Short mmCIF file of C-alpha atoms in Angstrom, two decimals:
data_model
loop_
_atom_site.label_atom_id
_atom_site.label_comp_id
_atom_site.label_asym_id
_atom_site.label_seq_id
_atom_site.Cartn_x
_atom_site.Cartn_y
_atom_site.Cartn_z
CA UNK A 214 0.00 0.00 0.00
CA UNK A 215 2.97 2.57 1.03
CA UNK A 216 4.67 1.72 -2.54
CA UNK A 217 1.17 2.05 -4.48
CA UNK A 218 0.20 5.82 -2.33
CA UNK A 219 4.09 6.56 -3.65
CA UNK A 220 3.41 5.76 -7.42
CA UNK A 221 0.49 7.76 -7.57
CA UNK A 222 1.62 11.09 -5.70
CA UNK A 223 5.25 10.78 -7.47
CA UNK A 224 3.04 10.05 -11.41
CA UNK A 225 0.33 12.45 -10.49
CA UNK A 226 3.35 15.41 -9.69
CA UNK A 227 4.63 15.30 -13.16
CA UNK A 228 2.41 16.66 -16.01
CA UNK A 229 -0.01 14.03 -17.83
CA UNK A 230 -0.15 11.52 -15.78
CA UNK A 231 -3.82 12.15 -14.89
CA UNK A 232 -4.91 8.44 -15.07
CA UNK A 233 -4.26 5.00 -14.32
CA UNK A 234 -2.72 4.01 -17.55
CA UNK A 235 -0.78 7.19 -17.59
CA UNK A 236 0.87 6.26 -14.40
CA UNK A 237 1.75 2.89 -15.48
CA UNK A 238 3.09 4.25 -18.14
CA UNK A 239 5.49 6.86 -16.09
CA UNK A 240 6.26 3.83 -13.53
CA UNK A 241 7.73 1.73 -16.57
CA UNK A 242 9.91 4.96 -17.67
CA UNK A 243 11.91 4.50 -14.18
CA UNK A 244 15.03 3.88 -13.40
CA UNK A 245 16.50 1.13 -10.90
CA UNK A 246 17.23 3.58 -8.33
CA UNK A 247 14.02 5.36 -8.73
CA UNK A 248 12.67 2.01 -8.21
CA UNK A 249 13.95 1.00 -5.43
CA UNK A 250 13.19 4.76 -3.72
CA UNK A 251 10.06 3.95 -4.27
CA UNK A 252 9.80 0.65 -2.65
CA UNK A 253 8.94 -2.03 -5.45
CA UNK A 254 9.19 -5.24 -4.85
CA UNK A 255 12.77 -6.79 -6.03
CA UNK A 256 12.45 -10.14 -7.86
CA UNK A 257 16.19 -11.59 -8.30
CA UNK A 258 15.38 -12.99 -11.50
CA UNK A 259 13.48 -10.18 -13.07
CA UNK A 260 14.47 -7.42 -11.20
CA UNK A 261 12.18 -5.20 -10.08
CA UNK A 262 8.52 -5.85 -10.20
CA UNK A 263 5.83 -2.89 -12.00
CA UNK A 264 2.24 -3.14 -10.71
CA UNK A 265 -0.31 -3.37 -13.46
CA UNK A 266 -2.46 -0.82 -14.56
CA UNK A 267 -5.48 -2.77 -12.93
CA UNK A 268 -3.72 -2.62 -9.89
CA UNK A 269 -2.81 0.80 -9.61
CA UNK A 270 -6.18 1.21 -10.08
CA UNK A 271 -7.82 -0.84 -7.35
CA UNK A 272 -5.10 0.58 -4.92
CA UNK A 273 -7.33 3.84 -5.21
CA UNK A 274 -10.80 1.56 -3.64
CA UNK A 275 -8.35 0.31 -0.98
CA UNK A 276 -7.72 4.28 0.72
CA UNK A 277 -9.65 6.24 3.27
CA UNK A 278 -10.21 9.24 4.46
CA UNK A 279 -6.78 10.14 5.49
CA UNK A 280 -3.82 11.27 3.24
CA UNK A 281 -2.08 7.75 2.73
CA UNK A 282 1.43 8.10 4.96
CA UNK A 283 3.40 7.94 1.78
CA UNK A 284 1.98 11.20 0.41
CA UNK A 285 3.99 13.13 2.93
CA UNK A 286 7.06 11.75 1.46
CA UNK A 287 10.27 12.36 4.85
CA UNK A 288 9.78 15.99 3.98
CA UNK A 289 9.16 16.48 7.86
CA UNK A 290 6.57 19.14 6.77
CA UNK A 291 3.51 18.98 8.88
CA UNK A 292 0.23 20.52 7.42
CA UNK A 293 -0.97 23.30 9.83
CA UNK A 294 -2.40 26.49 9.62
CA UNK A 295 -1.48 28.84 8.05
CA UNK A 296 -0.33 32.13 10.26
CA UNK A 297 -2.47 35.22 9.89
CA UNK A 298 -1.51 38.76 10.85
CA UNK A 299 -3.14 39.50 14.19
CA UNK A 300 -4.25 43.01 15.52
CA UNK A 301 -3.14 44.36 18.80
CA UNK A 302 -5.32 42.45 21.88
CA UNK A 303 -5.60 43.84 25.50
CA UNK A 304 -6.47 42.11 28.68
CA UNK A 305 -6.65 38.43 27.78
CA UNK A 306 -8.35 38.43 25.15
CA UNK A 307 -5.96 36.69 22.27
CA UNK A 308 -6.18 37.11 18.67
CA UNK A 309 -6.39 33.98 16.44
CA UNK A 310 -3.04 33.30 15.48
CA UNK A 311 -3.62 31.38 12.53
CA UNK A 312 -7.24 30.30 10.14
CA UNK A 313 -8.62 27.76 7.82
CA UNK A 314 -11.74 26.99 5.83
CA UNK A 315 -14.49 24.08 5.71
CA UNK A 316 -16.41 23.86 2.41
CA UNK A 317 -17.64 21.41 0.25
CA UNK A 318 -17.03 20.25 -3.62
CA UNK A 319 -18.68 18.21 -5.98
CA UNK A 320 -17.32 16.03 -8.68
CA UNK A 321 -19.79 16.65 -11.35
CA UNK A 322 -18.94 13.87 -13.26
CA UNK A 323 -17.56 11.28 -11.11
CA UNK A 324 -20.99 9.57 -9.89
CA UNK A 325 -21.42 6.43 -7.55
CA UNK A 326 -23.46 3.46 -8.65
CA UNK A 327 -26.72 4.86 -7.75
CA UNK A 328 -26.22 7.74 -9.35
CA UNK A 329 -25.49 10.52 -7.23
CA UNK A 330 -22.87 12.70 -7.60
CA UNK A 331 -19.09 11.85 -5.60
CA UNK A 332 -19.52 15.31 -2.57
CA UNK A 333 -16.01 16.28 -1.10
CA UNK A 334 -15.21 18.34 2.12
CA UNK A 335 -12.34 19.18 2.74
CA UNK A 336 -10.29 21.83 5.09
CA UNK A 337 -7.94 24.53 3.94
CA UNK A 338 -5.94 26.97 5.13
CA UNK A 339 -6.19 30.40 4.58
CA UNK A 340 -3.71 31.91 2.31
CA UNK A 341 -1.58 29.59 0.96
CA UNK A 342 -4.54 27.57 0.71
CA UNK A 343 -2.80 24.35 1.76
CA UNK A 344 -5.23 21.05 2.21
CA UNK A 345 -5.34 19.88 5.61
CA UNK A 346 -7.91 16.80 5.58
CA UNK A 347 -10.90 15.75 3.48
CA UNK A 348 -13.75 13.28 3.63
CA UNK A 349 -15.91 12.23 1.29
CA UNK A 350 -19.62 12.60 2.63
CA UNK A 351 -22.05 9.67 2.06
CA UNK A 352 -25.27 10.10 -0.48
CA UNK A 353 -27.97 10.07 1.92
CA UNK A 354 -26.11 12.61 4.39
CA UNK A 355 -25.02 16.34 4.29
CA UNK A 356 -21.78 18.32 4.52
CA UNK A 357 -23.33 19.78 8.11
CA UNK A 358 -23.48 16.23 9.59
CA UNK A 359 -19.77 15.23 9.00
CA UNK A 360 -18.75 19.23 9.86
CA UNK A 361 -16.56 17.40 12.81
CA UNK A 362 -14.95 14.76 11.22
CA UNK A 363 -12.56 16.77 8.86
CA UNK A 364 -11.74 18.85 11.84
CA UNK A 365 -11.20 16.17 14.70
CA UNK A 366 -7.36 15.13 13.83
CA UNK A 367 -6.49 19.24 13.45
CA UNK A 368 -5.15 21.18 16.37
CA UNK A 369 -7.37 24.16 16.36
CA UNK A 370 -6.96 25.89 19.85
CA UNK A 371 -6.90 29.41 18.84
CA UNK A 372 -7.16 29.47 15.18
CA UNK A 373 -9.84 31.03 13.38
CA UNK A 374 -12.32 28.43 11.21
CA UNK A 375 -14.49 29.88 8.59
CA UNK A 376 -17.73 28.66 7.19
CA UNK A 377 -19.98 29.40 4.45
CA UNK A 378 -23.72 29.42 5.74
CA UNK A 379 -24.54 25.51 5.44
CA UNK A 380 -22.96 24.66 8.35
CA UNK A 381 -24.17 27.73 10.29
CA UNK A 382 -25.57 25.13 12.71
CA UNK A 383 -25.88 25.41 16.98
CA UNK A 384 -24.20 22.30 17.70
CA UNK A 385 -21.51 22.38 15.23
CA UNK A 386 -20.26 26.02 16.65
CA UNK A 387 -20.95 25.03 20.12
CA UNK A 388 -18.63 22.22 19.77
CA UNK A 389 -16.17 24.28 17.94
CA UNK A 390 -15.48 26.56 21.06
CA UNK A 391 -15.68 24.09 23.73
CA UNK A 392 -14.52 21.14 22.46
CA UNK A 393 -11.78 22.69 19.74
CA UNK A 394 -10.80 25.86 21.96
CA UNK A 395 -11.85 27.50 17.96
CA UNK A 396 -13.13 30.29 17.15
CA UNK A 397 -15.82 30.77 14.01
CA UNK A 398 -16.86 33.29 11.77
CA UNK A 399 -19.99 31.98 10.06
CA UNK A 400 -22.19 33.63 7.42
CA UNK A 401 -26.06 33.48 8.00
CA UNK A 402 -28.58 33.06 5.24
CA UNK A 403 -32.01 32.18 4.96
CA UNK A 404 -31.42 28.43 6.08
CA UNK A 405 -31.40 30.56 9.47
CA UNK A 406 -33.58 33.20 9.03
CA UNK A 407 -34.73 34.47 12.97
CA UNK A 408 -31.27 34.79 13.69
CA UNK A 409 -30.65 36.72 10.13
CA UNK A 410 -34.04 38.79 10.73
CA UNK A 411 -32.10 39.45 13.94
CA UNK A 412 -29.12 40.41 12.43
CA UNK A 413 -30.82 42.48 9.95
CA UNK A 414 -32.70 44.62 12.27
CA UNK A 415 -29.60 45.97 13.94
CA UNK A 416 -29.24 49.56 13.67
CA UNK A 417 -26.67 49.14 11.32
CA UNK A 418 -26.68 52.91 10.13
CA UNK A 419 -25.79 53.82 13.94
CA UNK A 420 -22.73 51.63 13.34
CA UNK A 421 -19.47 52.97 11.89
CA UNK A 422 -17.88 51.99 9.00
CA UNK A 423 -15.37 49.78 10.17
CA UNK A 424 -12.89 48.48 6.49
CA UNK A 425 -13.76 49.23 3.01
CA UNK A 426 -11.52 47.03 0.62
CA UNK A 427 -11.15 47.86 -3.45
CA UNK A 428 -10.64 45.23 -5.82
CA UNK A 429 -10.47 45.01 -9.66
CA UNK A 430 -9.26 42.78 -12.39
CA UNK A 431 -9.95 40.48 -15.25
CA UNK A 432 -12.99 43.01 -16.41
CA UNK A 433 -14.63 43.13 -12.60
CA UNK A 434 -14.37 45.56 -10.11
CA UNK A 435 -16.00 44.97 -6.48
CA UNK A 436 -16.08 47.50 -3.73
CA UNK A 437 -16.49 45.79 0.32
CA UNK A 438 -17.76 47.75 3.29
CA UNK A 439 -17.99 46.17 6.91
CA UNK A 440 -19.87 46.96 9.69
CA UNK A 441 -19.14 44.88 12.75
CA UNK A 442 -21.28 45.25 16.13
CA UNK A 443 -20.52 43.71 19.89
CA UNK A 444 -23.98 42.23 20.44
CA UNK A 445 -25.20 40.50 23.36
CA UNK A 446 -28.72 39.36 23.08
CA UNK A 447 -28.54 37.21 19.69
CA UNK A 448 -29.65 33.29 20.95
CA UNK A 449 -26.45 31.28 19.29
CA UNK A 450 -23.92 30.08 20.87
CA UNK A 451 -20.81 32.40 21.84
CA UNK A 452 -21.46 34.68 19.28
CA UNK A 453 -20.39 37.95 20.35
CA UNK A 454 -19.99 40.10 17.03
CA UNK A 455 -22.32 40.19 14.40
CA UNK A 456 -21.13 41.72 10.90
CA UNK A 457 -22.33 43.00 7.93
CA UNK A 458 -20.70 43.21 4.40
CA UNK A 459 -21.83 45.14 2.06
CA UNK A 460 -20.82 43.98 -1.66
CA UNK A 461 -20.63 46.53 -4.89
CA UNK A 462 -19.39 44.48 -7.83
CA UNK A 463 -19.52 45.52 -11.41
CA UNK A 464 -18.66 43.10 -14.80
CA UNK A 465 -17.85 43.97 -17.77
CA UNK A 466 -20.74 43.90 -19.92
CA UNK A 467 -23.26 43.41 -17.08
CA UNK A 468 -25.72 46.03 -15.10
CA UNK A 469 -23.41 46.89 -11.25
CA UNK A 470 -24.61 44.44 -8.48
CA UNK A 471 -25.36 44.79 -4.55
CA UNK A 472 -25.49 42.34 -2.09
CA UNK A 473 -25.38 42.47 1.44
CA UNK A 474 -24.23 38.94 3.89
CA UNK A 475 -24.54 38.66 7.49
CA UNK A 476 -22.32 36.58 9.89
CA UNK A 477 -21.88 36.07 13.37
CA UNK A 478 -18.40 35.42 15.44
CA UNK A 479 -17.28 34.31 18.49
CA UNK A 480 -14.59 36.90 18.62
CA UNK A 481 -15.07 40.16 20.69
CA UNK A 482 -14.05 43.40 19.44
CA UNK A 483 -10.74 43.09 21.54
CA UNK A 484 -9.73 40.18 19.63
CA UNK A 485 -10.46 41.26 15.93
CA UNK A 486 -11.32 44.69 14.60
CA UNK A 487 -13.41 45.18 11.46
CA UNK A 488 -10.58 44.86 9.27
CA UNK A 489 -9.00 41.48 10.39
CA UNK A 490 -12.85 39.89 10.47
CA UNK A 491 -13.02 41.31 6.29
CA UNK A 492 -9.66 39.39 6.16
CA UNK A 493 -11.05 36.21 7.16
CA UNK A 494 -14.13 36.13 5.54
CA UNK A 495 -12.80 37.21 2.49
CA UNK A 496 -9.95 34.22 2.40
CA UNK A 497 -12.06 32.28 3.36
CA UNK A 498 -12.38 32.00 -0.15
CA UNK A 499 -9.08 30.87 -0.69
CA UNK A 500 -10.18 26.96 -0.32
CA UNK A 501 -12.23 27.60 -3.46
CA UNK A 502 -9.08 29.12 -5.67
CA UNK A 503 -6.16 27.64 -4.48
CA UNK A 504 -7.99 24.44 -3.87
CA UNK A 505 -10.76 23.24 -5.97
CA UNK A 506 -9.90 25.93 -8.60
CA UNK A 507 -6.55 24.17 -9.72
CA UNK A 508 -7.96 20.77 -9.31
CA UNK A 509 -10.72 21.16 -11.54
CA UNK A 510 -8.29 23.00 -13.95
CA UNK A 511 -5.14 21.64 -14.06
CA UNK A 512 -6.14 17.75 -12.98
CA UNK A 513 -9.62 18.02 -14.58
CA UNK A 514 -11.05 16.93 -11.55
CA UNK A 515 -14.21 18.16 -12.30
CA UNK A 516 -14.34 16.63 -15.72
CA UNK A 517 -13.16 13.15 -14.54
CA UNK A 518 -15.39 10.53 -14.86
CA UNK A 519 -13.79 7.93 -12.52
CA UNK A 520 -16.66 6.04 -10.53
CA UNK A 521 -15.35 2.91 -9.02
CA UNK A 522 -16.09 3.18 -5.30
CA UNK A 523 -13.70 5.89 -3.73
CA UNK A 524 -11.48 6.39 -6.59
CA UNK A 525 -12.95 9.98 -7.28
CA UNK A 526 -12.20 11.17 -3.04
CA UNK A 527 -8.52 9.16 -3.60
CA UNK A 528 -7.51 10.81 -6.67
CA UNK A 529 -8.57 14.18 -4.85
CA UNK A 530 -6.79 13.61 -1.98
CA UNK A 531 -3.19 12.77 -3.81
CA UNK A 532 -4.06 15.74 -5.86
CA UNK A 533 -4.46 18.07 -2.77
CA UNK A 534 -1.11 16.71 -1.42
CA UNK A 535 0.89 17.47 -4.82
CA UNK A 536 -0.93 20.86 -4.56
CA UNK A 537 0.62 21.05 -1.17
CA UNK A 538 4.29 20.39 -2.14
CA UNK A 539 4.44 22.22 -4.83
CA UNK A 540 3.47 25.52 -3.22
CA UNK A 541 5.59 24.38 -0.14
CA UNK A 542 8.81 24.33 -2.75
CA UNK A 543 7.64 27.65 -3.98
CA UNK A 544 5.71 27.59 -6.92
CA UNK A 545 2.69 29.40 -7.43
CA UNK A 546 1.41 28.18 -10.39
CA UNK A 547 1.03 24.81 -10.46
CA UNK A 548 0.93 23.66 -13.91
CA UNK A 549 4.36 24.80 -13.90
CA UNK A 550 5.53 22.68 -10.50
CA UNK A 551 4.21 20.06 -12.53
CA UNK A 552 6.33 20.30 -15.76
CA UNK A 553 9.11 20.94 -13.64
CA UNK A 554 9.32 17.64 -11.73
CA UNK A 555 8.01 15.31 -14.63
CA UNK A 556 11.54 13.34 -13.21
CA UNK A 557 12.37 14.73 -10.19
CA UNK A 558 8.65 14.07 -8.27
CA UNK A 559 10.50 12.09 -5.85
CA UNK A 560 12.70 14.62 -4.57
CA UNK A 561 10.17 17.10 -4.56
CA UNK A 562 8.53 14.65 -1.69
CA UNK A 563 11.39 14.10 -0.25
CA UNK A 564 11.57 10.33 -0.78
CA UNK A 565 15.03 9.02 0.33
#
């Protein structure tokens, strides 16, 4: 199993090598030494021994949940979140030194023997956007149901997590803070909407404008202003901020749009101003581009139409991991990272 996780994460890293027969095919173009770094079986007679195609392929049924121990290669990295720039605290009241982000992804074409479609979620960090775990969610559950399990092996006392409003749920939040020693920032829609009637009856005009951040590029423009409020009387758990951002974004070729999103934190105004809570919910986005973004693009992810039991979550989870290493070693675009190591993968993961 170690030697199988290795072929794929080492084939997968260089450009091309997107599918079974691809990898068998980049296996057979090894050398000895390569081999042997790799940890195939020695046969005195014939040397060393290539798995088949077939059974590179029913390696991927064979993997859970968790990144295979082989995909971390002896780099000695360890995936943790990512550090954040903090504001000034008094008292004891601590800033979150660090954040990451929960969301969910759907293979649109990889779909499981009754049909429904393979459903991903996974846990990112902000910035760098580095994957930190992912589960595949079963097809008669939700992502809000498994909101723990991703977040269970992580060691999140202190560190921000961010949430789009599916999992905006009382329990999950609750056991955030006082199981996880977390904190949350989580936006509130209509699948909540007395506390988002609440939050929109604030006297938000009363409240100061607290960040206003310009963006523009690739033909759109968007303009965000947030309002943050201590509040005290809104029923969830620990919540202690509630904010509102305000969203003016223009396309080229399209009329200008508004649209204004509530969320709620468990942060008080000691521990993160207006302009560190518009940080975090706007990379909170980050999961989405440096994440899902460059799978669906550069691995066609999206467009993969691999079925066989847990092939699709497998093949994501190797492809988050050679997303990992290659913006650990310094590349930022990844198609690149991957023409660069179509012979050097193994060093890249630091196999000995």
């Amino acid at each position: 199993m170690p030697c199988l996780a290795a072929v794929w994460l080492c084939s997968l890293t260089a450009a091309g090598h997107d599918r079974a027969c691809a990898v068998r095919a980049w296996l057979a173009r090894t050398s000895d030494a390569e081999r042997a770094r790799l940890g195939l079986p020695w046969d005195p007679f014939d040397g060393y021994r290539l798995p088949s195609a077939a059974t590179i392929h029913r390696f991927l049924q064979a993997v859970d949940d968790d990144p295979p121990s082989a995909a971390d290669g002896d780099s000695g990295q360890e995936a943790q979140p990512a550090a954040v720039q903090a504001e000034s605290v008094t008292g004891e009241r601590v800033a979150p030194t660090s954040a990451v982000a929960l969301d969910g992804k759907t293979s649109r074409h990889a779909k499981r023997a009754d049909g429904s479609r393979v459903h991903l979620v996974g846990v990112a960090t902000h910035g760098e956007g580095r994957l930190l775990g992912q589960i595949e969610v079963d097809a008669k559950t939700n992502e809000t149901t498994v909101f723990r399990r991703p977040l269970r092996p992580l060691e999140l006392t202190n560190v921000m997590v961010t949430t789009d409003a599916l999992h905006t749920a009382r329990a999950n939040l609750d056991w955030l803070v006082t199981a996880k020693h977390a904190h949350y920032l989580a936006v509130v829609k209509r699948n909540q909407p007395t506390l988002r009637a609440v939050l929109a009856a604030l006297p938000w005009a009363d409240v100061p404008t607290g960040a206003v951040t310009r963006e523009s590029g690739h033909g759109r423009a968007e303009t965000r202003t947030i309002k943050a409020a201590t509040v005290r009387h809104v029923d969830f758990p620990h919540t202690l901020q509630a904010i509102r951002i305000h969203r003016w974004r223009r396309e080229k070729g399209k009329r200008p749009s508004r649209e204004t999103v509530y969320a709620i934190t468990s942060l008080a105004f000691e521990q993160a101003g207006p302009a560190l809570l518009a940080g975090f919910a706007r990379h909170h986005w980050h999961i989405e581009d440096r994440q899902h973004h460059v799978r669906d693009v550069t691995f066609g992810e999206d467009a993969s139409t691999s079925r066989t039991g847990r092939a699709p979550a497998t093949l994501a989870i190797f492809r988050g991991a050679v997303i990992n290493a290659l913006r650990a070693a310094g590349y930022r675009h990844i198609p690149e990272g991957r023409r660069d190591h179509v012979t050097t993968a193994l060093n890249l993961h630091g196999f000995p």
